[in-house]
Amino acid sequence: MPPPLSASVIHRKHGRELALFGFVDEATNQGVTATTVKWSMRIRIIDHLDSCRHHVAMHVLPGGDEIQATVQAVAGELVPRCPALAEDATRLITDRVGEARQPGIEDIVLATCRANTLIVLDYLARGVPLEMFTPSAEVVERTRTLVQRGLPLTAVIRGYRIGAHRLTEQWSDAVYAYGPNDRRSVEVAKAGTSYILSWLDLMTERISEEYRNEDERLARERSLSHLEDVRRVLSGPDTDVDNATNRLGYRLSGRHTAIVLRALTNDADAGASLEAAVRELGRATRTPGLTVRVDIRTMWCWLPGPAGDNPRVPPPSVPVLVAIGNPANGLDGFRHSHREALDALRVSEMTAPSTAMVTYYRDVDIAAMCSIVPERCQEFVSSELGTLTSNDRTTRRIRETLMAFYASNSNFRATAANLGIHHNTVRYRLEQAELAIGRPVGERRLALELALHLAHVIGIVDGEIPRASIR
């Protein structure tokens, strides 16, 4: 055998390939050890790693019958040593992955290494093609446990890469000890290494999927539990404020501004839109608060005061409605501001919006109270405005002029100045308004002004307040 090369020479010649597989850090050379450079045969294996990684899982062991038979024989020699090999890999993993050194995690890593080492060597010994491979029930369950213990996916995948790297080293040791003493040893080593790397490719993909599924399941459970806690606070007559504060991680005895977000779409993008809107809201207010997902389209939020008082936020860049209640104090304020935000959302939805918008309860409080029963609201507006409910340009101008007239204390010249038109134009438009409603504009002014306000806030489409979007 040629003399071994130094770690620095290996890193200089093969650092890119080793880093590609996550076996070493290309910049720091971490992971290149004396074991890695024991024989020049390993150098030749590394030279072939680039081609090996194209042997994706769906294949039988490469090489002819003689090479495959030798691979199976070498693997057969290793199978009885699986417990020791797994313990060796576990020590390496816990040494290099800090998260794996948590109490109880090392036992899970060891059990996973034992299961994985056994199945890989058993498949190699029996010549089983990798398309037959599925993670064992034990490995899947261990992965779920790691999620529950809070181990990040990056740490799990790094552990798998370190373990696979160690197994390729153990494989080359076994080929040196049990394999042929000629050039065939390189082919045997390549075949086993290719198999292990292909297994790693398959395993990381499937374990990542299992990890994400379990993570999503836990998130749903946490979200549902959190939502139930919030619902009890909103409706419970005998809420223990201190206990609820601890459960929610949000101080209920302080000052609050409630916000409700509703996605305009009802598809798979709704959740992503809500999350994006919440992030934008956080940047705009710079105030961490309480957020709870209610359904696929809806989120409830509370911002603590005084930073949460009267927040002015821009419309989100995503298709989401934002409704904001008035600031209020204590547990009652937590509930009251939330009811106001829900009412503001109801009013904004009645306008049949097609783009993102922000609605403040203080701007629509009258419309919110008057439109609790939308059909009665519609009847009232139609009765008071008559043909002024038409939505053509001329009628809109008449409504706007009449609202400005009332806002100017029924002063013609002040109205004209505010609108930038001649006072005679104001007189003409008011005459047209009286024809439309069938009475003088000074008669039943309160009812007429309220009807104009409702039509302005909620909107009129083809002579009616929008009904299709009423929920």
Tab-separated table of C-alpha atoms in Angstrom:
chain	number	residue	atom	x	y	z
A	1	MET	CA	0.000	0.000	0.000
A	2	PRO	CA	1.244	3.575	-0.732
A	3	PRO	CA	1.977	5.704	2.351
A	4	PRO	CA	-0.958	7.730	3.708
A	5	LEU	CA	-1.312	11.384	2.755
A	6	SER	CA	-1.551	14.169	5.329
A	7	ALA	CA	-4.930	15.709	6.195
A	8	SER	CA	-3.872	19.010	4.622
A	9	VAL	CA	-3.049	17.292	1.316
A	10	ILE	CA	-6.395	15.492	1.321
A	11	HIS	CA	-8.247	18.697	2.056
A	12	ARG	CA	-6.336	20.528	-0.677
A	13	LYS	CA	-7.103	17.822	-3.253
A	14	HIS	CA	-10.559	16.664	-2.136
A	15	GLY	CA	-12.048	19.258	0.238
A	16	ARG	CA	-14.704	20.248	-2.298
A	17	GLU	CA	-16.011	16.708	-2.638
A	18	LEU	CA	-16.017	16.078	1.118
A	19	ALA	CA	-17.750	19.396	1.833
A	20	LEU	CA	-20.317	18.646	-0.870
A	21	PHE	CA	-21.528	15.641	1.084
A	22	GLY	CA	-21.457	17.505	4.396
A	23	PHE	CA	-18.562	15.392	5.665
A	24	VAL	CA	-16.200	18.327	6.301
A	25	ASP	CA	-16.251	22.087	6.414
A	26	GLU	CA	-14.408	23.142	3.266
A	27	ALA	CA	-13.131	26.333	4.888
A	28	THR	CA	-11.950	24.935	8.235
A	29	ASN	CA	-11.054	21.337	7.301
A	30	GLN	CA	-13.128	20.096	10.277
A	31	GLY	CA	-13.938	16.424	9.846
A	32	VAL	CA	-10.702	15.315	8.143
A	33	THR	CA	-9.123	12.929	10.634
A	34	ALA	CA	-6.313	10.402	10.730
A	35	THR	CA	-8.879	7.692	10.068
A	36	THR	CA	-9.947	9.477	6.903
A	37	VAL	CA	-6.449	9.313	5.469
A	38	LYS	CA	-5.446	5.836	6.640
A	39	TRP	CA	-4.939	4.287	3.211
A	40	SER	CA	-4.532	5.612	-0.278
A	41	MET	CA	-7.430	3.383	-1.296
A	42	ARG	CA	-9.705	5.943	0.408
A	43	ILE	CA	-8.203	8.668	-1.713
A	44	ARG	CA	-9.185	6.723	-4.819
A	45	ILE	CA	-12.694	6.315	-3.408
A	46	ILE	CA	-12.972	10.074	-2.861
A	47	ASP	CA	-11.849	10.597	-6.470
A	48	HIS	CA	-14.972	8.708	-7.512
A	49	LEU	CA	-17.445	10.426	-5.167
A	50	ASP	CA	-18.539	12.848	-7.858
A	51	SER	CA	-19.687	9.986	-10.067
A	52	CYS	CA	-21.079	8.048	-7.100
A	53	ARG	CA	-23.535	10.781	-6.176
A	54	HIS	CA	-25.220	10.344	-9.574
A	55	HIS	CA	-26.078	6.752	-8.661
A	56	VAL	CA	-29.388	7.799	-7.105
A	57	ALA	CA	-31.162	5.166	-5.093
A	58	MET	CA	-32.979	3.191	-7.799
A	59	HIS	CA	-30.303	0.678	-8.697
A	60	VAL	CA	-28.802	-2.659	-7.710
A	61	LEU	CA	-25.205	-2.757	-6.499
A	62	PRO	CA	-22.853	-1.585	-9.251
A	63	GLY	CA	-20.253	-3.967	-10.661
A	64	GLY	CA	-20.287	-7.473	-12.036
A	65	ASP	CA	-21.397	-10.638	-10.301
A	66	GLU	CA	-17.949	-11.212	-8.803
A	67	ILE	CA	-17.749	-7.692	-7.352
A	68	GLN	CA	-21.290	-7.903	-6.043
A	69	ALA	CA	-20.614	-11.269	-4.422
A	70	THR	CA	-17.552	-9.808	-2.720
A	71	VAL	CA	-19.563	-6.789	-1.533
A	72	GLN	CA	-22.167	-9.109	-0.036
A	73	ALA	CA	-19.460	-11.209	1.654
A	74	VAL	CA	-17.767	-8.152	3.202
A	75	ALA	CA	-21.131	-6.796	4.389
A	76	GLY	CA	-21.893	-10.183	5.894
A	77	GLU	CA	-18.721	-9.932	7.960
A	78	LEU	CA	-19.827	-6.519	9.264
A	79	VAL	CA	-23.420	-7.397	10.220
A	80	PRO	CA	-22.483	-9.047	13.541
A	81	ARG	CA	-20.457	-5.940	14.431
A	82	CYS	CA	-23.426	-3.566	13.972
A	83	PRO	CA	-23.799	-2.674	17.678
A	84	ALA	CA	-20.140	-1.668	17.964
A	85	LEU	CA	-20.229	0.228	14.657
A	86	ALA	CA	-23.346	2.092	15.781
A	87	GLU	CA	-21.757	3.050	19.099
A	88	ASP	CA	-18.705	4.353	17.252
A	89	ALA	CA	-20.921	6.483	14.952
A	90	THR	CA	-22.930	7.735	17.928
A	91	ARG	CA	-19.801	8.988	19.692
A	92	LEU	CA	-18.798	10.878	16.548
A	93	ILE	CA	-22.258	12.392	16.086
A	94	THR	CA	-22.648	13.531	19.688
A	95	ASP	CA	-19.140	14.987	19.561
A	96	ARG	CA	-19.838	17.086	16.447
A	97	VAL	CA	-23.562	17.903	16.817
A	98	GLY	CA	-24.036	19.952	19.964
A	99	GLU	CA	-27.816	19.507	20.044
A	100	ALA	CA	-27.338	15.724	20.265
A	101	ARG	CA	-25.705	16.062	23.675
A	102	GLN	CA	-28.970	16.993	25.386
A	103	PRO	CA	-30.213	14.618	28.119
A	104	GLY	CA	-32.012	11.680	26.573
A	105	ILE	CA	-31.077	12.574	22.990
A	106	GLU	CA	-27.907	10.468	22.938
A	107	ASP	CA	-29.935	7.304	23.623
A	108	ILE	CA	-32.214	8.144	20.692
A	109	VAL	CA	-29.189	8.747	18.440
A	110	LEU	CA	-27.691	5.400	19.458
A	111	ALA	CA	-30.934	3.506	18.809
A	112	THR	CA	-31.289	5.210	15.414
A	113	CYS	CA	-27.667	4.435	14.473
A	114	ARG	CA	-28.168	0.775	15.401
A	115	ALA	CA	-31.323	0.488	13.302
A	116	ASN	CA	-29.841	2.300	10.286
A	117	THR	CA	-26.476	0.512	10.375
A	118	LEU	CA	-28.182	-2.869	10.564
A	119	ILE	CA	-30.560	-2.224	7.692
A	120	VAL	CA	-27.850	-0.807	5.377
A	121	LEU	CA	-25.415	-3.671	5.999
A	122	ASP	CA	-28.191	-6.258	5.847
A	123	TYR	CA	-29.336	-4.891	2.468
A	124	LEU	CA	-25.741	-4.908	1.236
A	125	ALA	CA	-25.206	-8.471	2.479
A	126	ARG	CA	-28.356	-9.708	0.716
A	127	GLY	CA	-27.906	-7.614	-2.435
A	128	VAL	CA	-31.237	-5.835	-1.941
A	129	PRO	CA	-31.765	-2.921	-4.380
A	130	LEU	CA	-32.375	0.431	-2.758
A	131	GLU	CA	-35.739	0.921	-4.437
A	132	MET	CA	-36.952	-1.616	-1.883
A	133	PHE	CA	-35.813	0.613	0.968
A	134	THR	CA	-38.195	2.266	3.433
A	135	PRO	CA	-37.272	3.696	6.849
A	136	SER	CA	-38.086	1.234	9.618
A	137	ALA	CA	-40.950	1.957	11.996
A	138	GLU	CA	-38.370	2.386	14.762
A	139	VAL	CA	-36.456	5.051	12.817
A	140	VAL	CA	-39.666	6.916	11.958
A	141	GLU	CA	-40.759	6.866	15.601
A	142	ARG	CA	-37.307	8.039	16.753
A	143	THR	CA	-37.494	10.909	14.260
A	144	ARG	CA	-40.866	11.976	15.674
A	145	THR	CA	-39.384	11.864	19.159
A	146	LEU	CA	-36.537	14.151	18.049
A	147	VAL	CA	-39.101	16.650	16.740
A	148	GLN	CA	-40.973	16.490	20.039
A	149	ARG	CA	-37.711	17.081	21.923
A	150	GLY	CA	-37.087	20.198	19.829
A	151	LEU	CA	-34.055	18.988	17.849
A	152	PRO	CA	-33.855	21.092	14.642
A	153	LEU	CA	-34.009	19.385	11.247
A	154	THR	CA	-30.561	20.735	10.329
A	155	ALA	CA	-29.068	18.903	13.314
A	156	VAL	CA	-30.855	15.671	12.359
A	157	ILE	CA	-29.593	15.832	8.764
A	158	ARG	CA	-26.076	16.691	9.927
A	159	GLY	CA	-26.162	13.661	12.191
A	160	TYR	CA	-27.151	11.443	9.278
A	161	ARG	CA	-24.315	12.812	7.136
A	162	ILE	CA	-21.751	12.278	9.865
A	163	GLY	CA	-23.072	8.758	10.454
A	164	ALA	CA	-22.959	7.916	6.736
A	165	HIS	CA	-19.430	9.301	6.463
A	166	ARG	CA	-18.348	7.122	9.368
A	167	LEU	CA	-19.992	4.093	7.773
A	168	THR	CA	-18.032	4.632	4.533
A	169	GLU	CA	-14.846	4.688	6.614
A	170	GLN	CA	-15.887	1.503	8.389
A	171	TRP	CA	-16.715	-0.016	5.005
A	172	SER	CA	-13.276	0.747	3.568
A	173	ASP	CA	-11.682	-0.724	6.711
A	174	ALA	CA	-13.715	-3.901	6.180
A	175	VAL	CA	-12.758	-4.106	2.495
A	176	TYR	CA	-9.105	-3.768	3.508
A	177	ALA	CA	-9.533	-6.527	6.117
A	178	TYR	CA	-11.828	-8.974	4.298
A	179	GLY	CA	-11.718	-8.048	0.619
A	180	PRO	CA	-9.420	-9.138	-2.238
A	181	ASN	CA	-5.789	-8.062	-2.191
A	182	ASP	CA	-5.759	-6.626	-5.709
A	183	ARG	CA	-7.373	-3.894	-7.818
A	184	ARG	CA	-10.805	-5.426	-7.255
A	185	SER	CA	-10.716	-3.990	-3.725
A	186	VAL	CA	-11.166	-0.519	-5.203
A	187	GLU	CA	-14.285	-1.627	-7.103
A	188	VAL	CA	-15.689	-3.302	-4.002
A	189	ALA	CA	-15.032	-0.181	-1.946
A	190	LYS	CA	-16.607	2.020	-4.624
A	191	ALA	CA	-19.693	-0.211	-4.837
A	192	GLY	CA	-20.317	-0.108	-1.091
A	193	THR	CA	-19.602	3.618	-0.856
A	194	SER	CA	-21.988	4.344	-3.727
A	195	TYR	CA	-24.677	2.276	-2.010
A	196	ILE	CA	-24.223	4.064	1.323
A	197	LEU	CA	-24.306	7.543	-0.265
A	198	SER	CA	-27.395	6.637	-2.278
A	199	TRP	CA	-29.011	5.365	0.919
A	200	LEU	CA	-28.117	8.680	2.581
A	201	ASP	CA	-29.784	10.579	-0.258
A	202	LEU	CA	-32.977	8.550	0.108
A	203	MET	CA	-32.925	8.593	3.882
A	204	THR	CA	-32.488	12.339	4.288
A	205	GLU	CA	-35.350	12.956	1.858
A	206	ARG	CA	-37.744	10.606	3.642
A	207	ILE	CA	-36.696	11.543	7.160
A	208	SER	CA	-37.077	15.238	6.261
A	209	GLU	CA	-40.630	14.507	5.137
A	210	GLU	CA	-41.393	12.624	8.363
A	211	TYR	CA	-39.853	15.463	10.378
A	212	ARG	CA	-41.975	18.104	8.619
A	213	ASN	CA	-45.160	16.052	9.003
A	214	GLU	CA	-44.591	15.618	12.734
A	215	ASP	CA	-43.611	19.269	13.137
A	216	GLU	CA	-46.812	20.375	11.384
A	217	ARG	CA	-48.892	18.009	13.524
A	218	LEU	CA	-47.404	19.420	16.714
A	219	ALA	CA	-47.902	22.967	15.451
A	220	ARG	CA	-51.585	22.234	14.780
A	221	GLU	CA	-51.983	20.786	18.263
A	222	ARG	CA	-50.280	23.791	19.850
A	223	SER	CA	-52.337	26.190	17.741
A	224	LEU	CA	-55.624	24.481	18.633
A	225	SER	CA	-54.715	24.445	22.319
A	226	HIS	CA	-53.743	28.125	22.154
A	227	LEU	CA	-56.987	28.978	20.345
A	228	GLU	CA	-59.054	27.188	22.971
A	229	ASP	CA	-57.261	29.135	25.714
A	230	VAL	CA	-58.051	32.421	23.931
A	231	ARG	CA	-61.698	31.442	23.388
A	232	ARG	CA	-62.070	30.664	27.106
A	233	VAL	CA	-60.640	34.090	27.977
A	234	LEU	CA	-63.036	35.784	25.533
A	235	SER	CA	-66.139	33.990	26.770
A	236	GLY	CA	-65.369	32.634	30.249
A	237	PRO	CA	-67.298	34.408	33.032
A	238	ASP	CA	-64.815	33.471	35.760
A	239	THR	CA	-61.429	33.907	34.116
A	240	ASP	CA	-58.390	33.760	36.382
A	241	VAL	CA	-56.364	36.608	34.870
A	242	ASP	CA	-52.997	35.510	36.294
A	243	ASN	CA	-53.447	31.883	35.245
A	244	ALA	CA	-54.651	32.877	31.760
A	245	THR	CA	-51.706	35.271	31.424
A	246	ASN	CA	-49.292	32.431	32.139
A	247	ARG	CA	-50.985	30.090	29.692
A	248	LEU	CA	-51.097	32.647	26.867
A	249	GLY	CA	-47.736	34.285	27.548
A	250	TYR	CA	-49.499	37.656	27.238
A	251	ARG	CA	-50.363	40.101	30.056
A	252	LEU	CA	-54.152	40.426	30.208
A	253	SER	CA	-54.151	43.083	32.941
A	254	GLY	CA	-52.570	45.702	30.658
A	255	ARG	CA	-53.846	47.784	27.760
A	256	HIS	CA	-54.724	46.138	24.458
A	257	THR	CA	-55.509	46.894	20.841
A	258	ALA	CA	-57.189	43.970	19.079
A	259	ILE	CA	-56.626	43.226	15.387
A	260	VAL	CA	-58.344	40.700	13.137
A	261	LEU	CA	-56.829	39.597	9.824
A	262	ARG	CA	-58.803	37.871	7.091
A	263	ALA	CA	-57.279	36.535	3.847
A	264	LEU	CA	-59.232	37.464	0.714
A	265	THR	CA	-58.464	34.108	-0.884
A	266	ASN	CA	-59.685	30.720	0.276
A	267	ASP	CA	-56.931	28.535	-1.150
A	268	ALA	CA	-53.554	27.117	-0.197
A	269	ASP	CA	-52.008	30.620	-0.383
A	270	ALA	CA	-54.266	32.022	2.349
A	271	GLY	CA	-52.058	30.790	5.196
A	272	ALA	CA	-48.896	32.202	3.633
A	273	SER	CA	-50.654	35.550	3.072
A	274	LEU	CA	-51.717	35.706	6.720
A	275	GLU	CA	-48.199	34.940	7.939
A	276	ALA	CA	-46.766	37.625	5.655
A	277	ALA	CA	-49.346	40.171	6.864
A	278	VAL	CA	-48.515	39.386	10.517
A	279	ARG	CA	-44.804	39.919	9.823
A	280	GLU	CA	-45.527	43.263	8.144
A	281	LEU	CA	-47.756	44.246	11.067
A	282	GLY	CA	-44.939	43.432	13.487
A	283	ARG	CA	-42.478	45.575	11.529
A	284	ALA	CA	-44.939	48.465	11.328
A	285	THR	CA	-45.863	48.503	15.033
A	286	ARG	CA	-42.566	47.189	16.461
A	287	THR	CA	-44.674	45.661	19.203
A	288	PRO	CA	-44.714	41.921	19.956
A	289	GLY	CA	-48.134	40.726	20.982
A	290	LEU	CA	-50.464	37.738	21.018
A	291	THR	CA	-51.328	36.008	17.732
A	292	VAL	CA	-53.592	33.008	17.251
A	293	ARG	CA	-54.664	31.242	14.050
A	294	VAL	CA	-58.424	30.703	13.971
A	295	ASP	CA	-58.912	29.002	10.612
A	296	ILE	CA	-57.322	28.851	7.178
A	297	ARG	CA	-58.277	32.478	6.450
A	298	THR	CA	-58.381	34.199	9.838
A	299	MET	CA	-55.977	35.345	12.573
A	300	TRP	CA	-56.665	37.178	15.826
A	301	CYS	CA	-54.015	39.486	17.295
A	302	TRP	CA	-53.608	41.745	20.313
A	303	LEU	CA	-50.965	44.464	20.715
A	304	PRO	CA	-50.076	45.623	24.234
A	305	GLY	CA	-50.255	49.330	25.114
A	306	PRO	CA	-49.169	52.027	25.226
A	307	ALA	CA	-47.175	51.103	22.116
A	308	GLY	CA	-50.301	49.441	20.757
A	309	ASP	CA	-52.444	52.586	21.175
A	310	ASN	CA	-53.872	53.911	17.942
A	311	PRO	CA	-51.539	51.981	15.648
A	312	ARG	CA	-51.492	53.323	12.119
A	313	VAL	CA	-50.402	50.623	9.727
A	314	PRO	CA	-50.221	50.581	5.926
A	315	PRO	CA	-52.303	48.064	3.971
A	316	PRO	CA	-50.485	44.741	3.680
A	317	SER	CA	-48.676	43.882	0.459
A	318	VAL	CA	-50.646	40.612	0.350
A	319	PRO	CA	-54.436	40.129	-0.178
A	320	VAL	CA	-55.460	40.401	3.487
A	321	LEU	CA	-58.028	42.585	5.258
A	322	VAL	CA	-56.889	44.155	8.551
A	323	ALA	CA	-59.499	45.325	11.080
A	324	ILE	CA	-58.432	47.201	14.234
A	325	GLY	CA	-60.439	47.829	17.417
A	326	ASN	CA	-60.024	50.716	19.840
A	327	PRO	CA	-57.440	50.441	22.658
A	328	ALA	CA	-58.903	49.308	25.986
A	329	ASN	CA	-57.724	48.210	29.438
A	330	GLY	CA	-57.673	44.906	31.331
A	331	LEU	CA	-59.573	41.712	30.680
A	332	ASP	CA	-62.747	43.569	29.689
A	333	GLY	CA	-60.706	45.717	27.309
A	334	PHE	CA	-59.116	42.590	25.797
A	335	ARG	CA	-62.604	41.334	24.975
A	336	HIS	CA	-64.169	44.674	23.998
A	337	SER	CA	-61.395	45.672	21.575
A	338	HIS	CA	-61.675	42.231	19.965
A	339	ARG	CA	-65.436	42.640	19.418
A	340	GLU	CA	-64.783	46.007	17.821
A	341	ALA	CA	-62.162	44.514	15.502
A	342	LEU	CA	-64.646	41.799	14.446
A	343	ASP	CA	-67.280	44.471	13.752
A	344	ALA	CA	-64.785	46.498	11.724
A	345	LEU	CA	-63.961	43.382	9.723
A	346	ARG	CA	-67.658	42.769	9.045
A	347	VAL	CA	-68.063	46.299	7.702
A	348	SER	CA	-64.966	46.040	5.505
A	349	GLU	CA	-66.202	42.730	4.060
A	350	MET	CA	-69.560	44.319	3.207
A	351	THR	CA	-67.735	46.667	0.839
A	352	ALA	CA	-66.766	43.609	-1.251
A	353	PRO	CA	-63.036	44.502	-1.320
A	354	SER	CA	-60.767	42.969	-3.947
A	355	THR	CA	-57.480	44.267	-2.510
A	356	ALA	CA	-55.865	44.587	0.905
A	357	MET	CA	-57.187	47.324	3.175
A	358	VAL	CA	-57.028	48.456	6.801
A	359	THR	CA	-60.274	49.347	8.632
A	360	TYR	CA	-60.323	51.091	12.019
A	361	TYR	CA	-63.376	50.600	14.197
A	362	ARG	CA	-63.385	54.283	15.184
A	363	ASP	CA	-63.899	55.149	11.503
A	364	VAL	CA	-66.810	52.740	10.970
A	365	ASP	CA	-68.377	52.456	14.443
A	366	ILE	CA	-71.737	53.918	13.387
A	367	ALA	CA	-71.883	51.735	10.274
A	368	ALA	CA	-70.944	48.710	12.385
A	369	MET	CA	-73.804	49.283	14.822
A	370	CYS	CA	-76.339	49.990	12.080
A	371	SER	CA	-75.419	47.012	9.893
A	372	ILE	CA	-75.617	44.196	12.435
A	373	VAL	CA	-78.659	43.057	10.467
A	374	PRO	CA	-77.566	43.798	6.872
A	375	GLU	CA	-81.028	43.409	5.372
A	376	ARG	CA	-82.511	46.038	7.720
A	377	CYS	CA	-79.584	48.331	6.951
A	378	GLN	CA	-80.284	47.945	3.233
A	379	GLU	CA	-83.980	48.730	3.716
A	380	PHE	CA	-83.186	51.856	5.723
A	381	VAL	CA	-80.678	53.246	3.207
A	382	SER	CA	-82.984	52.575	0.250
A	383	SER	CA	-85.961	54.142	2.035
A	384	GLU	CA	-84.107	57.329	2.964
A	385	LEU	CA	-82.085	57.908	-0.210
A	386	GLY	CA	-84.586	56.848	-2.868
A	387	THR	CA	-82.943	57.158	-6.282
A	388	LEU	CA	-79.837	58.652	-4.672
A	389	THR	CA	-78.696	55.025	-4.243
A	390	SER	CA	-77.806	54.903	-7.945
A	391	ASN	CA	-74.087	54.469	-8.556
A	392	ASP	CA	-73.573	56.592	-11.668
A	393	ARG	CA	-71.114	59.482	-11.601
A	394	THR	CA	-73.730	62.250	-11.420
A	395	THR	CA	-75.573	60.676	-8.475
A	396	ARG	CA	-72.297	60.076	-6.610
A	397	ARG	CA	-71.485	63.789	-6.963
A	398	ILE	CA	-74.903	64.752	-5.580
A	399	ARG	CA	-74.417	62.464	-2.539
A	400	GLU	CA	-70.917	63.879	-1.942
A	401	THR	CA	-72.224	67.461	-2.196
A	402	LEU	CA	-75.064	66.768	0.243
A	403	MET	CA	-72.642	65.187	2.770
A	404	ALA	CA	-70.301	68.200	2.432
A	405	PHE	CA	-73.287	70.529	2.896
A	406	TYR	CA	-74.218	68.884	6.188
A	407	ALA	CA	-70.547	68.897	7.299
A	408	SER	CA	-70.419	72.656	6.575
A	409	ASN	CA	-73.436	73.386	8.810
A	410	SER	CA	-75.684	73.802	5.755
A	411	ASN	CA	-73.669	76.773	4.495
A	412	PHE	CA	-73.699	77.035	0.678
A	413	ARG	CA	-70.548	79.126	0.321
A	414	ALA	CA	-68.545	77.033	2.833
A	415	THR	CA	-69.630	73.877	1.000
A	416	ALA	CA	-68.562	75.380	-2.318
A	417	ALA	CA	-65.169	76.363	-0.897
A	418	ASN	CA	-64.598	72.878	0.547
A	419	LEU	CA	-65.479	71.187	-2.761
A	420	GLY	CA	-63.756	73.757	-4.968
A	421	ILE	CA	-66.907	74.553	-6.968
A	422	HIS	CA	-69.260	77.575	-7.399
A	423	HIS	CA	-71.940	78.036	-4.734
A	424	ASN	CA	-74.620	78.012	-7.450
A	425	THR	CA	-73.446	74.514	-8.412
A	426	VAL	CA	-74.023	73.500	-4.807
A	427	ARG	CA	-77.564	74.898	-4.947
A	428	TYR	CA	-78.284	73.036	-8.186
A	429	ARG	CA	-77.040	69.696	-6.855
A	430	LEU	CA	-79.063	70.065	-3.649
A	431	GLU	CA	-82.175	70.706	-5.740
A	432	GLN	CA	-81.437	67.467	-7.612
A	433	ALA	CA	-81.035	65.689	-4.264
A	434	GLU	CA	-84.448	66.900	-3.086
A	435	LEU	CA	-86.046	65.575	-6.274
A	436	ALA	CA	-84.403	62.183	-5.668
A	437	ILE	CA	-85.480	61.824	-2.012
A	438	GLY	CA	-88.859	63.519	-2.418
A	439	ARG	CA	-88.463	66.096	0.375
A	440	PRO	CA	-86.316	69.079	1.410
A	441	VAL	CA	-82.784	68.212	2.532
A	442	GLY	CA	-83.420	69.901	5.863
A	443	GLU	CA	-86.306	67.559	6.690
A	444	ARG	CA	-85.437	64.404	8.696
A	445	ARG	CA	-81.815	65.472	8.434
A	446	LEU	CA	-80.472	63.004	11.011
A	447	ALA	CA	-81.938	59.977	9.190
A	448	LEU	CA	-80.822	61.293	5.804
A	449	GLU	CA	-77.298	62.054	7.018
A	450	LEU	CA	-77.058	58.595	8.593
A	451	ALA	CA	-78.188	56.927	5.356
A	452	LEU	CA	-75.585	58.913	3.402
A	453	HIS	CA	-72.909	57.863	5.903
A	454	LEU	CA	-73.848	54.185	5.619
A	455	ALA	CA	-73.852	54.319	1.825
A	456	HIS	CA	-70.463	56.027	1.882
A	457	VAL	CA	-68.803	53.636	4.360
A	458	ILE	CA	-70.319	50.371	3.192
A	459	GLY	CA	-70.638	51.259	-0.465
A	460	ILE	CA	-73.354	50.957	-3.061
A	461	VAL	CA	-73.290	48.607	-6.033
A	462	ASP	CA	-76.036	48.936	-8.638
A	463	GLY	CA	-78.218	50.809	-6.180
A	464	GLU	CA	-77.795	48.340	-3.289
A	465	ILE	CA	-75.447	47.783	-0.408
A	466	PRO	CA	-73.283	44.778	-1.375
A	467	ARG	CA	-74.931	41.555	-0.233
A	468	ALA	CA	-72.856	38.801	-1.836
A	469	SER	CA	-70.001	39.289	0.615
A	470	ILE	CA	-72.172	39.511	3.753
A	471	ARG	CA	-71.223	36.609	6.052
